[in-house]
Every structure is written in structure tokens, then in C-alpha cells.
Amino acid sequence: MKVLRRDSIYCAKLFGRWQTEELPKEAQVPVVGGPIPGTNNYGNIEVKQGVPEGCVHIDDEAARMAAPKLGVEFAPAVINFRKERGQLKPVYSGCVIWSRDEADLRRAAEEERQRLEELQRAKRSERLKGAWQLLVKNVLLDIYVESRYNTQSPG
């Protein structure tokens, strides 16, 4: 490879023909491990273009949240784009991982889903407890005001 104008903004890399010939399918060794191939500059992978060889797309948000906790190499999957205020925004759905990690990640995703459900139950319980406390406080306040000031209207 030769580099022209190395230290300028017009830098160009030149390759020989022997460096640009595509290898036959038998000679190409599939890479298993390391970063997910086909990721873009943002670290995502567009699933519309297909999933790379040796990888699998798991369409589950819990899996996307469990992957970093498990230490599995993954790339968030972009399934579409939507317009929002004149700009295109990606629509995410799950993640792309190596096929060898699929079983472990599915188990971890199920555990993550259970943890999130338990967290939602606890938040709901806390919210309901606060609502009941507020209701009881207001009822007791009404009873106090009635007894203290005897605000019964003549009828």
C-alpha cells in the first residue's frame, strides 16, 4: 500500500491489484469472537441489510440490557428509521450477538426481564402506599376540622 500526501486532508491510499482481489469462499475464514462485523460508526448494525455470518439477531429489549452485564460482544440492532422533527432517528429492536452466546444471553435476558418486573411491582406498590397515606391523612384532617369547628350547615 502506498499513501499519497500523508499529512494533508487530501491523503489517498493506493492498493495493488493483488491486494484487492476477493478470496474464494473456501479461503475466507469466518471470524467468531471479537467485535460484531458490520457495525456502523455509531456502534449499531442495520438488520435490514442482513445479519453477518456467525451472528444472530435477538429481538428482545431485555437481551439488549443484559448483554453488557453478561460481558457479551453485541451491537444494538436498528430495524428502521423514523422522522422526528425533520430528522431521521433510528428505531432499535434487540441486539445482534455471536451465535455461540445465544443460549447464555437468552437465559440472562429472562432473568433481566424478571428483575424489571419485580422493580415495576415495587414502584407500583410504593405509589399505591403513598396514595393510601394521602387519602387517610385527608380523611383524618376532614374529621378534625368537622369536630373542631363544627361546620355543619343549618338545614
GROMACS .gro file of C-alpha atoms in nm:
model
  155
    1MET     CA    1   0.000   0.000   0.000
    2LYS     CA    2   0.122   0.347  -0.080
    3VAL     CA    3  -0.004   0.665   0.085
    4LEU     CA    4  -0.001   0.991  -0.111
    5ARG     CA    5   0.004   1.326   0.070
    6ARG     CA    6   0.017   1.156   0.408
    7ASP     CA    7  -0.010   1.469   0.625
    8SER     CA    8  -0.277   1.656   0.430
    9ILE     CA    9  -0.654   1.645   0.404
   10TYR     CA   10  -0.609   1.505   0.050
   11CYS     CA   11  -0.447   1.185   0.177
   12ALA     CA   12  -0.510   0.888  -0.054
   13LYS     CA   13  -0.432   0.520  -0.001
   14LEU     CA   14  -0.337   0.324  -0.311
   15PHE     CA   15  -0.354  -0.055  -0.333
   16GLY     CA   16  -0.215  -0.301  -0.586
   17ARG     CA   17  -0.447  -0.531  -0.784
   18TRP     CA   18  -0.322  -0.834  -0.589
   19GLN     CA   19  -0.437  -0.664  -0.269
   20THR     CA   20  -0.792  -0.605  -0.392
   21GLU     CA   21  -0.882  -0.948  -0.530
   22GLU     CA   22  -1.160  -1.115  -0.335
   23LEU     CA   23  -1.073  -1.451  -0.186
   24PRO     CA   24  -1.280  -1.755  -0.281
   25LYS     CA   25  -1.549  -1.857  -0.031
   26GLU     CA   26  -1.347  -2.162   0.083
   27ALA     CA   27  -1.045  -1.947   0.170
   28GLN     CA   28  -1.245  -1.699   0.376
   29VAL     CA   29  -1.232  -1.798   0.741
   30PRO     CA   30  -1.537  -1.685   0.936
   31VAL     CA   31  -1.439  -1.473   1.232
   32VAL     CA   32  -1.601  -1.588   1.555
   33GLY     CA   33  -1.536  -1.364   1.852
   34GLY     CA   34  -1.438  -1.006   1.892
   35PRO     CA   35  -1.648  -0.712   1.780
   36ILE     CA   36  -1.957  -0.777   1.568
   37PRO     CA   37  -1.874  -0.729   1.198
   38GLY     CA   38  -2.083  -0.483   1.000
   39THR     CA   39  -2.133  -0.226   1.275
   40ASN     CA   40  -2.153   0.136   1.165
   41ASN     CA   41  -1.970   0.439   1.308
   42TYR     CA   42  -2.227   0.462   1.589
   43GLY     CA   43  -2.173   0.102   1.704
   44ASN     CA   44  -2.512  -0.014   1.569
   45ILE     CA   45  -2.592  -0.266   1.299
   46GLU     CA   46  -2.873  -0.233   1.045
   47VAL     CA   47  -3.064  -0.560   1.037
   48LYS     CA   48  -3.241  -0.477   0.707
   49GLN     CA   49  -2.914  -0.545   0.529
   50GLY     CA   50  -2.892  -0.888   0.692
   51VAL     CA   51  -2.716  -1.035   0.991
   52PRO     CA   52  -2.344  -1.118   0.950
   53GLU     CA   53  -2.240  -1.482   0.924
   54GLY     CA   54  -2.197  -1.646   1.263
   55CYS     CA   55  -2.425  -1.392   1.430
   56VAL     CA   56  -2.788  -1.395   1.538
   57HIS     CA   57  -3.044  -1.118   1.594
   58ILE     CA   58  -3.232  -1.139   1.925
   59ASP     CA   59  -3.543  -0.921   1.909
   60ASP     CA   60  -3.573  -0.857   2.283
   61GLU     CA   61  -3.503  -0.535   2.474
   62ALA     CA   62  -3.420  -0.730   2.789
   63ALA     CA   63  -3.144  -0.906   2.591
   64ARG     CA   64  -3.000  -0.571   2.487
   65MET     CA   65  -2.989  -0.463   2.852
   66ALA     CA   66  -2.847  -0.797   2.972
   67ALA     CA   67  -2.567  -0.823   2.713
   68PRO     CA   68  -2.328  -0.569   2.872
   69LYS     CA   69  -2.391  -0.715   3.219
   70LEU     CA   70  -2.303  -1.060   3.086
   71GLY     CA   71  -1.993  -0.928   2.909
   72VAL     CA   72  -2.107  -1.048   2.566
   73GLU     CA   73  -1.999  -0.869   2.248
   74PHE     CA   74  -2.312  -0.715   2.094
   75ALA     CA   75  -2.435  -0.443   1.864
   76PRO     CA   76  -2.775  -0.275   1.907
   77ALA     CA   77  -2.999  -0.367   1.612
   78VAL     CA   78  -3.151  -0.087   1.404
   79ILE     CA   79  -3.462  -0.218   1.228
   80ASN     CA   80  -3.593   0.103   1.075
   81PHE     CA   81  -3.575   0.484   1.078
   82ARG     CA   82  -3.849   0.731   1.165
   83LYS     CA   83  -3.877   1.102   1.100
   84GLU     CA   84  -3.880   1.315   1.411
   85ARG     CA   85  -3.885   1.694   1.372
   86GLY     CA   86  -3.739   1.666   1.023
   87GLN     CA   87  -3.454   1.434   1.124
   88LEU     CA   88  -3.422   1.061   1.079
   89LYS     CA   89  -3.395   0.874   1.409
   90PRO     CA   90  -3.310   0.503   1.436
   91VAL     CA   91  -3.565   0.254   1.568
   92TYR     CA   92  -3.391  -0.008   1.785
   93SER     CA   93  -3.512  -0.361   1.844
   94GLY     CA   94  -3.293  -0.602   2.038
   95CYS     CA   95  -2.932  -0.673   1.953
   96VAL     CA   96  -2.703  -0.879   1.730
   97ILE     CA   97  -2.465  -1.120   1.904
   98TRP     CA   98  -2.241  -1.412   1.815
   99SER     CA   99  -2.444  -1.733   1.778
  100ARG     CA  100  -2.227  -1.913   2.036
  101ASP     CA  101  -2.351  -1.670   2.307
  102GLU     CA  102  -2.721  -1.702   2.222
  103ALA     CA  103  -2.826  -1.953   2.490
  104ASP     CA  104  -2.643  -1.767   2.769
  105LEU     CA  105  -2.790  -1.433   2.664
  106ARG     CA  106  -3.145  -1.569   2.641
  107ARG     CA  107  -3.114  -1.701   2.998
  108ALA     CA  108  -2.972  -1.369   3.119
  109ALA     CA  109  -3.249  -1.181   2.932
  110GLU     CA  110  -3.515  -1.386   3.112
  111GLU     CA  111  -3.353  -1.304   3.448
  112GLU     CA  112  -3.332  -0.935   3.349
  113ARG     CA  113  -3.700  -0.937   3.249
  114GLN     CA  114  -3.795  -1.085   3.588
  115ARG     CA  115  -3.582  -0.826   3.768
  116LEU     CA  116  -3.750  -0.542   3.576
  117GLU     CA  117  -4.098  -0.680   3.650
  118GLU     CA  118  -4.014  -0.702   4.020
  119LEU     CA  119  -3.883  -0.344   4.011
  120GLN     CA  120  -4.206  -0.225   3.846
  121ARG     CA  121  -4.414  -0.410   4.108
  122ALA     CA  122  -4.214  -0.246   4.388
  123LYS     CA  123  -4.258   0.101   4.234
  124ARG     CA  124  -4.632   0.047   4.190
  125SER     CA  125  -4.663  -0.077   4.548
  126GLU     CA  126  -4.477   0.232   4.675
  127ARG     CA  127  -4.701   0.461   4.469
  128LEU     CA  128  -5.019   0.291   4.598
  129LYS     CA  129  -4.892   0.310   4.957
  130GLY     CA  130  -4.832   0.685   4.917
  131ALA     CA  131  -5.181   0.734   4.770
  132TRP     CA  132  -5.342   0.550   5.061
  133GLN     CA  133  -5.141   0.750   5.314
  134LEU     CA  134  -5.254   1.074   5.148
  135LEU     CA  135  -5.618   0.959   5.148
  136VAL     CA  136  -5.611   0.863   5.518
  137LYS     CA  137  -5.440   1.190   5.607
  138ASN     CA  138  -5.708   1.393   5.422
  139VAL     CA  139  -5.993   1.197   5.582
  140LEU     CA  140  -5.845   1.248   5.929
  141LEU     CA  141  -5.799   1.619   5.853
  142ASP     CA  142  -6.165   1.647   5.747
  143ILE     CA  143  -6.276   1.473   6.067
  144TYR     CA  144  -6.060   1.707   6.275
  145VAL     CA  145  -6.194   2.019   6.104
  146GLU     CA  146  -6.555   1.895   6.146
  147SER     CA  147  -6.510   1.826   6.516
  148ARG     CA  148  -6.308   2.139   6.592
  149TYR     CA  149  -6.517   2.395   6.410
  150ASN     CA  150  -6.849   2.212   6.386
  151THR     CA  151  -6.910   2.338   6.032
  152GLN     CA  152  -7.244   2.166   5.986
  153SER     CA  153  -7.474   2.377   5.779
  154PRO     CA  154  -7.817   2.455   5.930
  155GLY     CA  155  -8.076   2.260   5.747
   0.00000   0.00000   0.00000
